[in-house]
Amino acid sequence: MKETRQKLLKSSDPISMFDEIFRVTVEDRMKVCILFSVWWHERNNANAGDQMKSLDDINASINYHVLEYRNLKKQSSSQKQDSIICWSPPAGGILKKNTDGAFHESSLSGGWGFTVRNDSGVLMAAGAGNLEHVSNALHVEALAMLYAISTTTQMECNRVIFETDSVVLKHAILNEDSGGVGGKGGRKAGGGFVHLLAPTPELWTLVLSHRTQILYIADISLVVAYLELVPGCVVLESGTGSGSLTTSLARAVAPHGRVYTFDFHDQRADSAREDFEKNGLSSLITVAVRDIQGQGFPDEYSGAADAVFLDLPQPWLAIPSAGTMLRQDGVLCSFSPCIEQTYDNIHNYIRTFEILLRTYEVHEGALKSATVNEASSEGCSLPGKKRKIRSAGEALDSTQTSSVIARPCSTARGHTGYLTFARKSVQGSQTGAAEVCPTS
């Protein structure tokens, strides 16, 4: 086992490590897998806030599982087996992907991994990662498969076998009713069009990874408008969250402006920075880790910001710093989900809005309208005149037209939060105070 450990320590990447694991004896391979499994379980518990076991306890747990494995091996060797479950190679020229995921229900987090092997069993690619804010185990399993598909696409291979232990995911892929491929032969679309759309902040808001609650299009539009953002503006934002608003702010100040966004959570800031780099926004957005409520904004931005946006649990703690950062006549906006947060700021904030988005269903329909003669005789008879009685079989004197009909949807998106705006007064900039006054 010491020799195996030395080989694994020399591995420079996951692929070479997997190769080494599959070269050792079956017993050593199982020991390595048990070690990874126990350590992964304890690490997930620690990330979720539970107390991690001591190294002695972890070692005892590993030894226990190794003994259990040996006992099961002895029992299985003494029993006659019709078949042995093992990895079966694909046909020549086809790659085989094995994917798996793990879901931690209490923290709504998970992990995923996949391996890609050729028909000789040689590891061609592998990947693994962590996920936050996932909804269930199926969500994790599906993302594991998507990452594997992305890797295969880069390898320019279109003949692939997917292997997963998620029965629900398998049925979702093969089921025609859920949009799957519909069985062995798959399914082709016989008509219709696929429209390729240029990426926009609005589309990104709909598809981004939710690391936190986000602002949607209705709230974002009011924020951008009331902050009076134009190309070249400098904006300070706290916190970054999932980057929904940040992306729209960057578009508003492009191409020469800048958005400086801060979040106290290291991993969240790193994920947002990675998203902005993928979307080509690195030249417009700077992401930093900082507790704005406790530390305020960095002094280097004092008097340089055209606008400041706050999405914080206690925004009033950051108001003095925000006022110092704003230029003369600069605008401050705070997003607060709870009315209590807004009430606590009433001495500083002046104008508060709540945006409720309601969509309409629009379709074309046929309308039947009566002629003037029929209207007067049927529904609009003059006083003292008897209503005309139509004889049986008499045709209705009316016309039919086509019109566009619109009606509001019966359901609408509920409350998201309160947007409160204030403007830095001229008096405040002259005296150096962080004073705010109503927006115009």
Tab-separated table of C-alpha atoms in Angstrom:
chain	number	residue	atom	x	y	z
A	1	MET	CA	0.000	0.000	0.000
A	2	LYS	CA	2.957	2.337	0.629
A	3	GLU	CA	4.097	1.862	-2.963
A	4	THR	CA	0.596	2.692	-4.192
A	5	ARG	CA	0.533	5.833	-2.056
A	6	GLN	CA	3.846	7.013	-3.524
A	7	LYS	CA	2.563	6.506	-7.076
A	8	LEU	CA	-0.606	8.465	-6.359
A	9	LEU	CA	1.348	11.325	-4.787
A	10	LYS	CA	3.418	11.630	-7.961
A	11	SER	CA	0.296	12.046	-10.113
A	12	SER	CA	0.183	15.501	-11.662
A	13	ASP	CA	-3.520	15.553	-12.578
A	14	PRO	CA	-6.755	13.573	-12.024
A	15	ILE	CA	-6.351	11.574	-15.244
A	16	SER	CA	-2.911	10.232	-14.338
A	17	MET	CA	-4.158	9.493	-10.806
A	18	PHE	CA	-7.070	7.440	-12.155
A	19	ASP	CA	-4.670	5.554	-14.416
A	20	GLU	CA	-2.492	4.678	-11.427
A	21	ILE	CA	-5.508	3.530	-9.405
A	22	PHE	CA	-6.574	1.110	-12.133
A	23	ARG	CA	-3.046	-0.307	-12.430
A	24	VAL	CA	-2.791	-1.463	-8.799
A	25	THR	CA	-4.205	-4.663	-7.357
A	26	VAL	CA	-7.922	-4.992	-6.777
A	27	GLU	CA	-7.500	-4.879	-2.985
A	28	ASP	CA	-5.335	-1.757	-3.044
A	29	ARG	CA	-7.759	-0.166	-5.485
A	30	MET	CA	-10.627	-0.816	-3.087
A	31	LYS	CA	-8.641	0.654	-0.191
A	32	VAL	CA	-8.043	3.838	-2.183
A	33	CYS	CA	-11.740	4.072	-3.055
A	34	ILE	CA	-12.723	3.591	0.599
A	35	LEU	CA	-10.250	6.290	1.623
A	36	PHE	CA	-11.676	8.738	-0.922
A	37	SER	CA	-15.260	7.878	0.035
A	38	VAL	CA	-14.778	8.382	3.778
A	39	TRP	CA	-12.761	11.558	3.329
A	40	TRP	CA	-15.300	12.970	0.828
A	41	HIS	CA	-18.148	12.261	3.258
A	42	GLU	CA	-16.400	14.002	6.159
A	43	ARG	CA	-15.423	16.965	4.002
A	44	ASN	CA	-19.026	17.430	2.838
A	45	ASN	CA	-20.200	17.370	6.454
A	46	ALA	CA	-17.589	19.974	7.390
A	47	ASN	CA	-18.600	22.208	4.475
A	48	ALA	CA	-22.215	21.941	5.629
A	49	GLY	CA	-21.244	23.235	9.072
A	50	ASP	CA	-20.971	19.932	10.949
A	51	GLN	CA	-17.954	19.143	13.081
A	52	MET	CA	-15.390	17.083	11.212
A	53	LYS	CA	-14.148	13.882	12.836
A	54	SER	CA	-10.583	13.625	14.089
A	55	LEU	CA	-7.956	11.874	11.963
A	56	ASP	CA	-8.001	8.927	14.372
A	57	ASP	CA	-11.769	8.536	13.957
A	58	ILE	CA	-11.457	8.811	10.174
A	59	ASN	CA	-8.710	6.176	10.180
A	60	ALA	CA	-10.861	3.877	12.323
A	61	SER	CA	-13.776	4.307	9.913
A	62	ILE	CA	-11.545	3.441	6.949
A	63	ASN	CA	-10.219	0.319	8.681
A	64	TYR	CA	-13.768	-0.761	9.515
A	65	HIS	CA	-14.861	-0.490	5.863
A	66	VAL	CA	-11.749	-2.372	4.709
A	67	LEU	CA	-12.584	-5.246	7.082
A	68	GLU	CA	-16.187	-5.236	5.833
A	69	TYR	CA	-14.916	-5.423	2.257
A	70	ARG	CA	-12.677	-8.397	3.061
A	71	ASN	CA	-15.519	-10.236	4.813
A	72	LEU	CA	-17.853	-9.664	1.873
A	73	LYS	CA	-15.129	-10.818	-0.490
A	74	LYS	CA	-14.716	-14.068	1.441
A	75	GLN	CA	-18.469	-14.667	1.443
A	76	SER	CA	-18.809	-13.958	-2.269
A	77	SER	CA	-15.874	-16.228	-3.154
A	78	SER	CA	-17.504	-19.141	-1.319
A	79	GLN	CA	-20.815	-18.655	-3.132
A	80	LYS	CA	-21.553	-19.599	-6.713
A	81	GLN	CA	-22.319	-16.560	-8.850
A	82	ASP	CA	-23.995	-16.615	-12.228
A	83	SER	CA	-22.459	-13.320	-13.276
A	84	ILE	CA	-20.120	-10.650	-12.004
A	85	ILE	CA	-21.033	-6.987	-12.347
A	86	CYS	CA	-18.078	-5.144	-13.852
A	87	TRP	CA	-17.233	-2.426	-16.329
A	88	SER	CA	-17.898	-3.652	-19.849
A	89	PRO	CA	-15.938	-2.069	-22.707
A	90	PRO	CA	-17.787	-0.453	-25.621
A	91	ALA	CA	-17.468	-1.526	-29.244
A	92	GLY	CA	-14.451	-0.413	-31.238
A	93	GLY	CA	-14.230	3.302	-31.976
A	94	ILE	CA	-16.805	4.261	-29.338
A	95	LEU	CA	-16.126	6.086	-26.070
A	96	LYS	CA	-17.885	5.206	-22.846
A	97	LYS	CA	-18.675	7.768	-20.149
A	98	ASN	CA	-19.495	6.957	-16.564
A	99	THR	CA	-21.052	9.801	-14.573
A	100	ASP	CA	-22.074	10.137	-10.954
A	101	GLY	CA	-23.225	12.794	-8.510
A	102	ALA	CA	-23.715	13.285	-4.779
A	103	PHE	CA	-26.321	15.545	-3.142
A	104	HIS	CA	-26.279	16.991	0.395
A	105	GLU	CA	-29.909	17.769	1.227
A	106	SER	CA	-29.423	20.051	4.245
A	107	SER	CA	-26.969	22.410	2.500
A	108	LEU	CA	-28.410	22.041	-1.036
A	109	SER	CA	-24.894	21.363	-2.301
A	110	GLY	CA	-23.372	18.490	-4.210
A	111	GLY	CA	-20.486	17.090	-6.172
A	112	TRP	CA	-20.161	15.515	-9.602
A	113	GLY	CA	-17.638	13.438	-11.489
A	114	PHE	CA	-17.184	11.546	-14.738
A	115	THR	CA	-14.689	9.350	-16.581
A	116	VAL	CA	-14.310	8.754	-20.320
A	117	ARG	CA	-12.691	5.522	-21.546
A	118	ASN	CA	-12.075	4.015	-24.953
A	119	ASP	CA	-12.774	0.437	-26.045
A	120	SER	CA	-9.477	-0.689	-24.477
A	121	GLY	CA	-10.388	0.728	-21.072
A	122	VAL	CA	-7.791	3.505	-21.293
A	123	LEU	CA	-8.861	6.665	-19.473
A	124	MET	CA	-9.236	9.442	-22.069
A	125	ALA	CA	-10.641	12.190	-19.850
A	126	ALA	CA	-12.032	12.785	-16.368
A	127	GLY	CA	-13.569	15.624	-14.424
A	128	ALA	CA	-15.039	16.475	-11.040
A	129	GLY	CA	-16.346	19.520	-9.208
A	130	ASN	CA	-18.544	20.975	-6.483
A	131	LEU	CA	-21.977	22.563	-6.833
A	132	GLU	CA	-23.931	25.004	-4.677
A	133	HIS	CA	-27.637	25.842	-4.633
A	134	VAL	CA	-28.777	22.660	-6.383
A	135	SER	CA	-32.340	21.457	-5.974
A	136	ASN	CA	-32.032	17.662	-5.747
A	137	ALA	CA	-29.933	14.605	-6.616
A	138	LEU	CA	-31.311	14.465	-10.164
A	139	HIS	CA	-30.107	18.039	-10.705
A	140	VAL	CA	-26.561	16.981	-9.752
A	141	GLU	CA	-26.685	13.837	-11.909
A	142	ALA	CA	-27.891	15.846	-14.912
A	143	LEU	CA	-25.116	18.418	-14.515
A	144	ALA	CA	-22.534	15.616	-14.296
A	145	MET	CA	-23.753	14.303	-17.626
A	146	LEU	CA	-23.726	17.789	-19.177
A	147	TYR	CA	-20.099	18.292	-18.144
A	148	ALA	CA	-19.266	14.904	-19.662
A	149	ILE	CA	-21.053	15.841	-22.901
A	150	SER	CA	-19.109	19.100	-23.058
A	151	THR	CA	-15.828	17.192	-22.717
A	152	THR	CA	-16.785	14.740	-25.462
A	153	THR	CA	-17.690	17.603	-27.768
A	154	GLN	CA	-14.229	19.080	-27.317
A	155	MET	CA	-12.746	15.654	-28.136
A	156	GLU	CA	-14.697	15.721	-31.441
A	157	CYS	CA	-16.268	12.331	-30.826
A	158	ASN	CA	-19.906	11.752	-31.767
A	159	ARG	CA	-20.155	8.032	-30.900
A	160	VAL	CA	-20.572	7.806	-27.145
A	161	ILE	CA	-22.201	5.476	-24.638
A	162	PHE	CA	-23.390	7.059	-21.396
A	163	GLU	CA	-23.570	4.996	-18.226
A	164	THR	CA	-25.253	6.355	-15.086
A	165	ASP	CA	-26.655	4.885	-11.884
A	166	SER	CA	-29.563	7.353	-11.915
A	167	VAL	CA	-32.654	5.528	-13.197
A	168	VAL	CA	-34.674	8.765	-13.160
A	169	LEU	CA	-32.107	10.501	-15.374
A	170	LYS	CA	-32.101	7.556	-17.782
A	171	HIS	CA	-35.895	7.642	-18.108
A	172	ALA	CA	-35.875	11.422	-18.563
A	173	ILE	CA	-33.429	11.100	-21.461
A	174	LEU	CA	-35.226	8.211	-23.173
A	175	ASN	CA	-38.778	9.463	-22.620
A	176	GLU	CA	-40.332	11.269	-25.569
A	177	ASP	CA	-42.913	13.021	-23.375
A	178	SER	CA	-40.155	14.800	-21.430
A	179	GLY	CA	-38.281	15.862	-24.548
A	180	GLY	CA	-35.799	12.980	-24.471
A	181	VAL	CA	-34.344	11.147	-27.420
A	182	GLY	CA	-37.215	8.670	-27.415
A	183	GLY	CA	-35.494	5.293	-27.397
A	184	LYS	CA	-32.585	3.679	-29.183
A	185	GLY	CA	-33.011	5.429	-32.508
A	186	GLY	CA	-33.557	8.894	-31.072
A	187	ARG	CA	-35.939	11.436	-32.564
A	188	LYS	CA	-35.600	14.084	-35.246
A	189	ALA	CA	-37.572	17.298	-35.616
A	190	GLY	CA	-39.412	17.324	-38.926
A	191	GLY	CA	-40.125	21.048	-38.998
A	192	GLY	CA	-39.797	24.361	-37.235
A	193	PHE	CA	-36.801	26.603	-36.687
A	194	VAL	CA	-34.045	27.149	-34.179
A	195	HIS	CA	-33.290	30.828	-33.668
A	196	LEU	CA	-29.805	31.699	-32.455
A	197	LEU	CA	-29.976	34.760	-30.187
A	198	ALA	CA	-27.096	37.039	-29.321
A	199	PRO	CA	-26.296	36.797	-25.593
A	200	THR	CA	-27.833	39.613	-23.552
A	201	PRO	CA	-27.996	40.345	-19.812
A	202	GLU	CA	-31.712	39.527	-19.932
A	203	LEU	CA	-31.052	36.039	-21.335
A	204	TRP	CA	-28.189	35.508	-18.882
A	205	THR	CA	-30.520	36.311	-15.968
A	206	LEU	CA	-32.768	33.454	-17.086
A	207	VAL	CA	-30.044	30.780	-17.355
A	208	LEU	CA	-27.317	31.661	-14.821
A	209	SER	CA	-26.366	29.449	-11.871
A	210	HIS	CA	-28.265	30.580	-8.772
A	211	ARG	CA	-25.697	30.929	-6.015
A	212	THR	CA	-28.043	33.402	-4.282
A	213	GLN	CA	-31.439	34.971	-4.857
A	214	ILE	CA	-31.196	37.285	-7.862
A	215	LEU	CA	-32.784	40.420	-9.277
A	216	TYR	CA	-34.928	39.899	-12.362
A	217	ILE	CA	-35.584	42.046	-15.413
A	218	ALA	CA	-38.343	44.241	-13.931
A	219	ASP	CA	-36.286	45.321	-10.904
A	220	ILE	CA	-33.069	45.584	-12.938
A	221	SER	CA	-34.629	47.956	-15.464
A	222	LEU	CA	-35.720	50.371	-12.723
A	223	VAL	CA	-32.300	50.196	-11.044
A	224	VAL	CA	-30.423	51.026	-14.252
A	225	ALA	CA	-32.847	53.844	-15.091
A	226	TYR	CA	-32.884	55.527	-11.662
A	227	LEU	CA	-29.132	55.197	-11.178
A	228	GLU	CA	-28.914	57.256	-14.390
A	229	LEU	CA	-26.202	55.037	-15.844
A	230	VAL	CA	-24.627	55.983	-19.155
A	231	PRO	CA	-21.456	54.790	-20.930
A	232	GLY	CA	-18.390	55.760	-18.924
A	233	CYS	CA	-19.993	55.694	-15.456
A	234	VAL	CA	-18.306	54.094	-12.438
A	235	VAL	CA	-20.555	51.874	-10.285
A	236	LEU	CA	-19.891	50.248	-6.901
A	237	GLU	CA	-21.975	47.175	-6.008
A	238	SER	CA	-22.310	45.040	-2.874
A	239	GLY	CA	-22.910	42.109	-2.920
A	240	THR	CA	-22.151	40.347	-6.151
A	241	GLY	CA	-24.297	37.257	-5.547
A	242	SER	CA	-24.979	35.378	-8.776
A	243	GLY	CA	-24.053	38.327	-11.010
A	244	SER	CA	-27.481	38.965	-12.548
A	245	LEU	CA	-27.586	42.714	-11.872
A	246	THR	CA	-23.818	43.086	-12.343
A	247	THR	CA	-24.086	41.928	-15.964
A	248	SER	CA	-26.750	44.549	-16.740
A	249	LEU	CA	-24.749	47.264	-14.971
A	250	ALA	CA	-21.730	46.393	-17.124
A	251	ARG	CA	-23.738	46.771	-20.324
A	252	ALA	CA	-25.088	50.139	-19.189
A	253	VAL	CA	-21.624	51.632	-18.551
A	254	ALA	CA	-19.820	49.980	-21.504
A	255	PRO	CA	-17.490	50.453	-23.285
A	256	HIS	CA	-15.411	52.812	-21.109
A	257	GLY	CA	-17.140	52.549	-17.717
A	258	ARG	CA	-16.411	50.161	-14.875
A	259	VAL	CA	-18.335	48.122	-12.303
A	260	TYR	CA	-16.555	47.314	-9.024
A	261	THR	CA	-18.505	44.588	-7.253
A	262	PHE	CA	-17.831	43.162	-3.777
A	263	ASP	CA	-18.938	39.999	-1.967
A	264	PHE	CA	-17.879	38.706	1.451
A	265	HIS	CA	-18.056	35.042	0.299
A	266	ASP	CA	-14.790	33.834	-1.298
A	267	GLN	CA	-16.196	30.974	-3.364
A	268	ARG	CA	-19.149	33.035	-4.549
A	269	ALA	CA	-16.819	35.804	-5.717
A	270	ASP	CA	-14.601	33.298	-7.540
A	271	SER	CA	-17.602	31.739	-9.308
A	272	ALA	CA	-18.900	35.156	-10.364
A	273	ARG	CA	-15.457	36.165	-11.643
A	274	GLU	CA	-15.320	32.969	-13.708
A	275	ASP	CA	-18.771	33.684	-15.194
A	276	PHE	CA	-17.779	37.231	-16.163
A	277	GLU	CA	-14.598	35.961	-17.822
A	278	LYS	CA	-16.555	33.391	-19.848
A	279	ASN	CA	-19.009	36.087	-20.939
A	280	GLY	CA	-16.225	38.456	-22.005
A	281	LEU	CA	-16.940	41.072	-19.323
A	282	SER	CA	-13.578	41.103	-17.522
A	283	SER	CA	-12.690	44.491	-19.016
A	284	LEU	CA	-15.832	46.007	-17.476
A	285	ILE	CA	-16.176	44.212	-14.114
A	286	THR	CA	-13.770	43.907	-11.193
A	287	VAL	CA	-14.706	41.380	-8.483
A	288	ALA	CA	-13.250	41.621	-4.971
A	289	VAL	CA	-13.846	39.898	-1.623
A	290	ARG	CA	-14.801	42.372	1.116
A	291	ASP	CA	-17.328	42.746	3.943
A	292	ILE	CA	-18.858	46.089	3.001
A	293	GLN	CA	-21.152	46.171	6.062
A	294	GLY	CA	-18.208	45.853	8.412
A	295	GLN	CA	-15.367	47.482	6.466
A	296	GLY	CA	-17.087	49.825	4.031
A	297	PHE	CA	-15.910	50.406	0.486
A	298	PRO	CA	-12.151	50.812	-0.176
A	299	ASP	CA	-10.896	54.380	0.283
A	300	GLU	CA	-9.408	54.403	-3.219
A	301	TYR	CA	-12.923	54.870	-4.663
A	302	SER	CA	-13.741	57.882	-2.467
A	303	GLY	CA	-15.626	60.481	-4.512
A	304	ALA	CA	-15.183	58.444	-7.717
A	305	ALA	CA	-18.507	56.594	-8.005
A	306	ASP	CA	-21.401	57.841	-10.113
A	307	ALA	CA	-23.706	55.282	-8.485
A	308	VAL	CA	-23.713	52.792	-5.608
A	309	PHE	CA	-25.951	49.727	-5.316
A	310	LEU	CA	-26.441	47.838	-2.042
A	311	ASP	CA	-27.983	44.387	-1.632
A	312	LEU	CA	-27.165	43.731	2.016
A	313	PRO	CA	-28.977	42.396	5.109
A	314	GLN	CA	-28.195	45.627	7.025
A	315	PRO	CA	-27.673	48.280	4.340
A	316	TRP	CA	-27.766	51.164	6.832
A	317	LEU	CA	-24.348	50.060	8.085
A	318	ALA	CA	-22.854	50.763	4.648
A	319	ILE	CA	-24.587	54.113	4.004
A	320	PRO	CA	-21.847	56.356	5.484
A	321	SER	CA	-19.212	54.654	3.331
A	322	ALA	CA	-21.465	54.752	0.257
A	323	GLY	CA	-22.032	58.481	0.710
A	324	THR	CA	-18.280	59.058	0.816
A	325	MET	CA	-17.787	57.080	-2.396
A	326	LEU	CA	-20.407	59.018	-4.382
A	327	ARG	CA	-19.587	62.008	-6.503
A	328	GLN	CA	-21.633	65.163	-6.179
A	329	ASP	CA	-25.201	64.410	-7.332
A	330	GLY	CA	-24.463	60.654	-7.422
A	331	VAL	CA	-27.305	58.195	-6.800
A	332	LEU	CA	-27.571	55.417	-4.224
A	333	CYS	CA	-29.925	52.416	-4.516
A	334	SER	CA	-30.637	49.715	-1.938
A	335	PHE	CA	-32.528	46.469	-2.539
A	336	SER	CA	-34.270	45.078	0.557
A	337	PRO	CA	-36.587	42.046	0.500
A	338	CYS	CA	-38.206	42.963	3.841
A	339	ILE	CA	-40.176	46.086	4.698
A	340	GLU	CA	-38.443	46.156	8.116
A	341	GLN	CA	-35.107	46.770	6.392
A	342	THR	CA	-36.620	49.655	4.463
A	343	TYR	CA	-38.255	51.081	7.598
A	344	ASP	CA	-34.939	51.068	9.478
A	345	ASN	CA	-33.488	53.292	6.735
A	346	ILE	CA	-36.325	55.813	6.552
A	347	HIS	CA	-34.182	58.625	7.981
A	348	ASN	CA	-31.692	58.169	5.154
A	349	TYR	CA	-33.796	56.906	2.269
A	350	ILE	CA	-36.549	58.891	0.650
A	351	ARG	CA	-38.057	57.137	-2.363
A	352	THR	CA	-39.017	53.454	-2.341
A	353	PHE	CA	-40.583	51.330	-5.112
A	354	GLU	CA	-41.965	47.828	-5.449
A	355	ILE	CA	-42.101	46.419	-8.989
A	356	LEU	CA	-44.708	43.748	-9.761
A	357	LEU	CA	-44.401	42.281	-13.246
A	358	ARG	CA	-47.570	41.100	-14.974
A	359	THR	CA	-47.582	39.578	-18.442
A	360	TYR	CA	-50.400	39.432	-20.991
A	361	GLU	CA	-51.547	36.595	-23.214
A	362	VAL	CA	-51.931	37.882	-26.774
A	363	HIS	CA	-53.552	35.871	-29.573
A	364	GLU	CA	-55.604	36.382	-32.698
A	365	GLY	CA	-59.283	35.544	-32.575
A	366	ALA	CA	-62.511	35.935	-34.533
A	367	LEU	CA	-65.094	38.433	-33.279
A	368	LYS	CA	-68.703	38.407	-34.466
A	369	SER	CA	-70.368	41.818	-34.487
A	370	ALA	CA	-73.974	42.708	-35.302
A	371	THR	CA	-74.934	45.212	-38.006
A	372	VAL	CA	-76.634	48.490	-37.223
A	373	ASN	CA	-80.062	47.177	-38.234
A	374	GLU	CA	-79.760	44.078	-36.063
A	375	ALA	CA	-78.374	46.015	-33.133
A	376	SER	CA	-81.336	48.387	-33.167
A	377	SER	CA	-83.852	45.603	-33.477
A	378	GLU	CA	-82.279	43.076	-31.094
A	379	GLY	CA	-80.538	44.953	-28.332
A	380	CYS	CA	-81.077	48.676	-28.763
A	381	SER	CA	-84.780	49.063	-29.476
A	382	LEU	CA	-86.320	52.457	-28.977
A	383	PRO	CA	-88.783	53.101	-26.142
A	384	GLY	CA	-92.307	52.015	-27.037
A	385	LYS	CA	-91.124	49.783	-29.884
A	386	LYS	CA	-91.543	46.032	-29.789
A	387	ARG	CA	-88.485	43.844	-30.329
A	388	LYS	CA	-88.435	42.178	-33.710
A	389	ILE	CA	-88.938	38.436	-33.563
A	390	ARG	CA	-86.910	36.459	-36.119
A	391	SER	CA	-88.633	33.671	-37.904
A	392	ALA	CA	-87.220	30.160	-37.750
A	393	GLY	CA	-84.233	29.714	-40.040
A	394	GLU	CA	-83.722	33.438	-40.522
A	395	ALA	CA	-79.988	34.185	-40.858
A	396	LEU	CA	-78.327	36.446	-38.325
A	397	ASP	CA	-77.418	39.754	-39.929
A	398	SER	CA	-73.832	40.058	-38.635
A	399	THR	CA	-70.220	40.326	-39.732
A	400	GLN	CA	-67.160	38.375	-38.559
A	401	THR	CA	-63.780	40.032	-38.196
A	402	SER	CA	-60.334	38.921	-37.025
A	403	SER	CA	-58.836	40.846	-34.124
A	404	VAL	CA	-55.916	40.652	-31.728
A	405	ILE	CA	-57.106	39.778	-28.228
A	406	ALA	CA	-55.067	40.422	-25.089
A	407	ARG	CA	-55.824	39.536	-21.504
A	408	PRO	CA	-53.671	39.657	-18.352
A	409	CYS	CA	-52.391	36.353	-17.014
A	410	SER	CA	-54.265	35.148	-13.958
A	411	THR	CA	-51.011	34.613	-12.053
A	412	ALA	CA	-48.126	37.042	-11.673
A	413	ARG	CA	-44.690	36.937	-10.068
A	414	GLY	CA	-45.026	37.911	-6.437
A	415	HIS	CA	-43.010	40.227	-4.245
A	416	THR	CA	-39.251	40.362	-4.871
A	417	GLY	CA	-38.072	43.328	-2.829
A	418	TYR	CA	-38.142	47.070	-2.246
A	419	LEU	CA	-35.916	49.412	-4.261
A	420	THR	CA	-34.999	52.594	-2.418
A	421	PHE	CA	-33.188	55.504	-4.079
A	422	ALA	CA	-31.413	58.587	-2.739
A	423	ARG	CA	-29.189	61.249	-4.244
A	424	LYS	CA	-26.076	62.757	-2.659
A	425	SER	CA	-26.866	66.410	-2.045
A	426	VAL	CA	-24.682	69.348	-2.993
A	427	GLN	CA	-24.539	70.345	0.678
A	428	GLY	CA	-23.314	66.870	1.544
A	429	SER	CA	-20.421	67.060	-0.915
A	430	GLN	CA	-19.402	70.516	0.304
A	431	THR	CA	-19.343	69.575	3.974
A	432	GLY	CA	-17.945	66.113	3.463
A	433	ALA	CA	-20.976	64.511	5.127
A	434	ALA	CA	-22.639	61.374	3.806
A	435	GLU	CA	-25.966	63.167	3.430
A	436	VAL	CA	-28.641	62.059	0.994
A	437	CYS	CA	-31.735	63.757	-0.359
A	438	PRO	CA	-34.728	62.766	-2.540
A	439	THR	CA	-34.254	61.795	-6.174
A	440	SER	CA	-35.741	64.107	-8.740
